[in-house]
Amino acid sequence: MTEQPIIRFENVTKQYDDDPPILDNVSFEMEKGKFYTLLGPSGCGKTTILRLISGLIEATSGKIYFKDKLINHVPANKRQVNTVFQDYALFPHLNVYENVAFGLRIRKMKNDEIDKKVREALRFVNLVGFENREIKEMSGGQRQRVAIARAIVNEPEVLLLDEPLSALDLKLRTEMQYELRELQQRLGITFVFVTHDQEEALAMSDEIFVINEGKIQQKGTPRDIYDEPINRFVANFIGESNIIKGKMIRDFLVEFDGKQFECVDQGFSPNEPVEVVIRPEDLEITTPDRGKLNVKVDTVLFRGVHYELCSYDENGNEWIIHSTKKAEIGAEIGLYFEPEAIHVMRFGETEEEFDARLESYDSYGDKDAD
Amino acid sequence: MKKKSLSTIYLTIVFLILYAPIFYLMYYSFNSGGKMYEFESFSLEWYKDLFQNTRLLIIVLNTIIIALLSSAISTILGTIGAVGIWHLKKRQTKNVLLSLNNILIVSPDVIIGASFLIMFTIVGIKLGFSSVLLSHIAFSVPIVVIMVLPKLQEMSSTLIDAAKDLGASNFNVLTKVILPYITPGIFAGFFMALTYSLDDFAVTFFVTGNGFSTLSVEIYSMARQGVSLTINALSTILFLFTILLVIGYYFISKRNGRIIGLGARK
Ligand SMILES: Nc1ncnc2c1ncn2[C@@H]1O[C@H](COP(=O)(O)OP(=O)(O)OP(=O)(O)O)[C@@H](O)[C@H]1O
Ligand SMILES: [Mg+2]
């Protein structure tokens, strides 16, 4: 934490009239030069956060800082932030060149300087030669790149991107994911990227904020969030999960499905009821006598890279398995998993408590190593 | 196949009925006989008459000046009004203002004309050029508002957000985004106002005093004095002029159509 955060939210709440708040007491920090992703279902408040950062709306309460300067009441046109809008919002009466030049012309920059910058921005997004095209003559992916060029030509310190890839087909989308990530690294500025696609979030981000119903559920690197989801919502939203009720017998020993299993989690009270997460790809298919759990296969789906098996144990719990091995429908199979594959979640744990608990046994581990 | 020819026949008949009187009138404007029946021989004498009649030419000039001035001024006022109404936050005030605007459009010209006459006499404005101009502006403004407002409503609000995001002040947003976007609507409003002003009779009839007149009022009084084929000649020229206007409007809207089309597709 040597560098000051570029954006800081302190207990920010946004409320329209007397409706329940859309953002509820949200606090976070963003560092310079990182790729952040806001991930959450439709209507959870992602766009609202972006609009608060860009200044298009004002917070009902709380404080928003830009490099330690309070900016709650700074109007949008005075902020060093630019946005790539969900629908691109390109000006239909201007051609590609003039769309990109818009912000520079507002700033009354000299013509030859504008020309230099616009051409450079268009080169950045691989649109050289499209200067005189009308917007309606551009494809979806090209429009998006015009929108990006229009934003970065102003050299903002923070670029906000509101689901810019949602309108593209899968192939173009993957291509643009690479391009965006590369662009961010070349420019070295902070990107705040909004999506409701978890794979996109995992692939692109330095840090992900998982949001639900106006609250940030969990912040962390893609790995952290995937491996250690804080609650059922995050576990379900990021990738597929088997979530099952259990009981923490003591440190490193958890009980579910009527059996006890070794695990790597700790910091719970004895016999505390918990939820257990095992990712479908961490389950290995073996013979019933070698499995830690025995299940009966119900359906098998071919997913291209792997098979997706849906199966049930004797207590009626559903287990999703991703495996390159195929199994017959109706067959009894054994499931094997490592202790590390088990992730135990406490009920109603807040992010701070969760982090504190993880940290406490990090230091415990350090002591062990000494 | 049969259905298609039936509908063609129907349309042909309708358009024949609609246009027959006009063509009848135009046809006899070339009649040397001076009557609206018994075509004697082709002549342009009524047109010659027309162009030698300075009084009539001055009236034509008046009419055109009134039309251009009133439609230009009402386009400015109407556009400001439309932007104002569109900008209102409160749904209710918006609807009230829109209804007031629409009432002015549908209310009978006679009532508007009479009320203007009363107002001008009370306020003490001399009837003549300025009273006609003022009343034309007054009945054109609502028309411009109704032509411009849909363009504003179809404009995506994120365009304005984007402009602000790129550093535009409110004034910049107006001049660089909103006005260019609604230009087709403004043109449409201008042309509508122009045609309404050119052919208005009822309102003008009330507020022209002595010594000032517009074409429609003049033709009306000429027709009452007895038929002269100069009227036919004048009407023919007017008709051709209108057609030119329509063609001009067609080309302008076609040029702007690309923008309209794109806005609508969003
Ligand atoms: N001007 C407004 N007045 C009232 N409610 C609003 C307004 N703008 C947004 N909302 C509400 O705020 C909530 C969050 O909206 P927001 O646009 O931030 O969602 P989002 O996470 O971006 O969703 P999506 O993924 O669908 O874009 C929604 O329930 C929406 O209905
Ligand atoms: Mg959104």
Short mmCIF file of N, CA and C and ligand atoms in Angstrom, two decimals, chain A residues 16 19 22 40-49 51 86 162-163 194 196, ligand 1:
data_model
loop_
_atom_site.label_atom_id
_atom_site.label_comp_id
_atom_site.label_asym_id
_atom_site.label_seq_id
_atom_site.Cartn_x
_atom_site.Cartn_y
_atom_site.Cartn_z
N TYR A 16 -32.76 6.21 -4.98
CA TYR A 16 -33.68 7.06 -5.73
C TYR A 16 -34.97 7.16 -4.94
N ASP A 19 -37.21 4.51 -2.63
CA ASP A 19 -36.97 3.10 -2.93
C ASP A 19 -35.83 2.57 -2.08
N ILE A 22 -29.95 1.39 -4.05
CA ILE A 22 -29.41 0.60 -5.15
C ILE A 22 -27.97 0.21 -4.86
N GLY A 40 -21.45 -9.04 -11.55
CA GLY A 40 -22.68 -9.27 -10.80
C GLY A 40 -23.84 -9.44 -11.73
N PRO A 41 -24.97 -9.94 -11.22
CA PRO A 41 -26.13 -10.16 -12.08
C PRO A 41 -26.75 -8.84 -12.52
N SER A 42 -27.64 -8.91 -13.49
CA SER A 42 -28.29 -7.71 -14.03
C SER A 42 -29.03 -6.97 -12.92
N GLY A 43 -28.84 -5.66 -12.91
CA GLY A 43 -29.56 -4.83 -11.93
C GLY A 43 -28.93 -4.76 -10.56
N CYS A 44 -27.72 -5.28 -10.40
CA CYS A 44 -27.10 -5.28 -9.07
C CYS A 44 -26.43 -3.95 -8.74
N GLY A 45 -26.27 -3.09 -9.73
CA GLY A 45 -25.71 -1.76 -9.45
C GLY A 45 -24.35 -1.50 -10.06
N LYS A 46 -23.96 -2.29 -11.05
CA LYS A 46 -22.64 -2.12 -11.67
C LYS A 46 -22.56 -0.78 -12.40
N THR A 47 -23.54 -0.55 -13.27
CA THR A 47 -23.53 0.71 -14.02
C THR A 47 -23.61 1.89 -13.06
N THR A 48 -24.37 1.73 -11.99
CA THR A 48 -24.49 2.81 -11.01
C THR A 48 -23.12 3.18 -10.44
N ILE A 49 -22.30 2.19 -10.13
CA ILE A 49 -20.96 2.49 -9.61
C ILE A 49 -20.15 3.26 -10.65
N ARG A 51 -21.28 5.18 -13.01
CA ARG A 51 -21.81 6.53 -13.17
C ARG A 51 -21.43 7.42 -11.99
N GLN A 86 -22.30 1.25 -22.45
CA GLN A 86 -22.89 -0.06 -22.72
C GLN A 86 -23.38 -0.14 -24.18
N ASP A 162 -18.37 -0.25 -19.71
CA ASP A 162 -19.63 -0.83 -19.27
C ASP A 162 -20.09 -1.94 -20.22
N GLU A 163 -19.83 -3.16 -19.86
CA GLU A 163 -20.18 -4.33 -20.67
C GLU A 163 -19.94 -4.10 -22.16
N VAL A 194 -16.96 -3.63 -16.54
CA VAL A 194 -18.20 -4.20 -16.00
C VAL A 194 -18.63 -5.38 -16.85
N HIS A 196 -21.27 -9.23 -16.69
CA HIS A 196 -21.96 -10.22 -15.86
C HIS A 196 -21.55 -11.62 -16.29
N1 LIG C 1 -32.70 6.73 -12.66
C1 LIG C 1 -33.09 5.67 -11.93
N2 LIG C 1 -34.18 5.74 -11.14
C2 LIG C 1 -34.57 4.68 -10.40
N3 LIG C 1 -33.94 3.50 -10.39
C3 LIG C 1 -32.85 3.35 -11.15
C4 LIG C 1 -32.36 4.43 -11.97
N4 LIG C 1 -31.27 4.00 -12.61
C5 LIG C 1 -31.08 2.71 -12.24
N5 LIG C 1 -32.03 2.32 -11.36
C6 LIG C 1 -32.11 1.00 -10.72
O1 LIG C 1 -30.88 0.72 -10.12
C7 LIG C 1 -30.62 -0.67 -10.15
C8 LIG C 1 -29.21 -0.92 -10.60
O2 LIG C 1 -29.05 -0.45 -11.90
P1 LIG C 1 -27.71 -0.59 -12.72
O3 LIG C 1 -27.93 0.09 -14.03
O4 LIG C 1 -26.57 -0.12 -11.89
O5 LIG C 1 -27.63 -2.16 -12.93
P2 LIG C 1 -26.50 -3.02 -13.64
O6 LIG C 1 -25.82 -3.80 -12.58
O7 LIG C 1 -25.65 -2.15 -14.50
O8 LIG C 1 -27.35 -4.01 -14.51
P3 LIG C 1 -27.14 -4.54 -16.02
O9 LIG C 1 -26.18 -5.66 -15.95
O10 LIG C 1 -28.50 -5.01 -16.40
O11 LIG C 1 -26.67 -3.37 -16.85
C9 LIG C 1 -31.67 -1.30 -11.05
O12 LIG C 1 -32.57 -2.01 -10.26
C10 LIG C 1 -32.34 -0.11 -11.71
O13 LIG C 1 -33.71 -0.37 -11.88
#
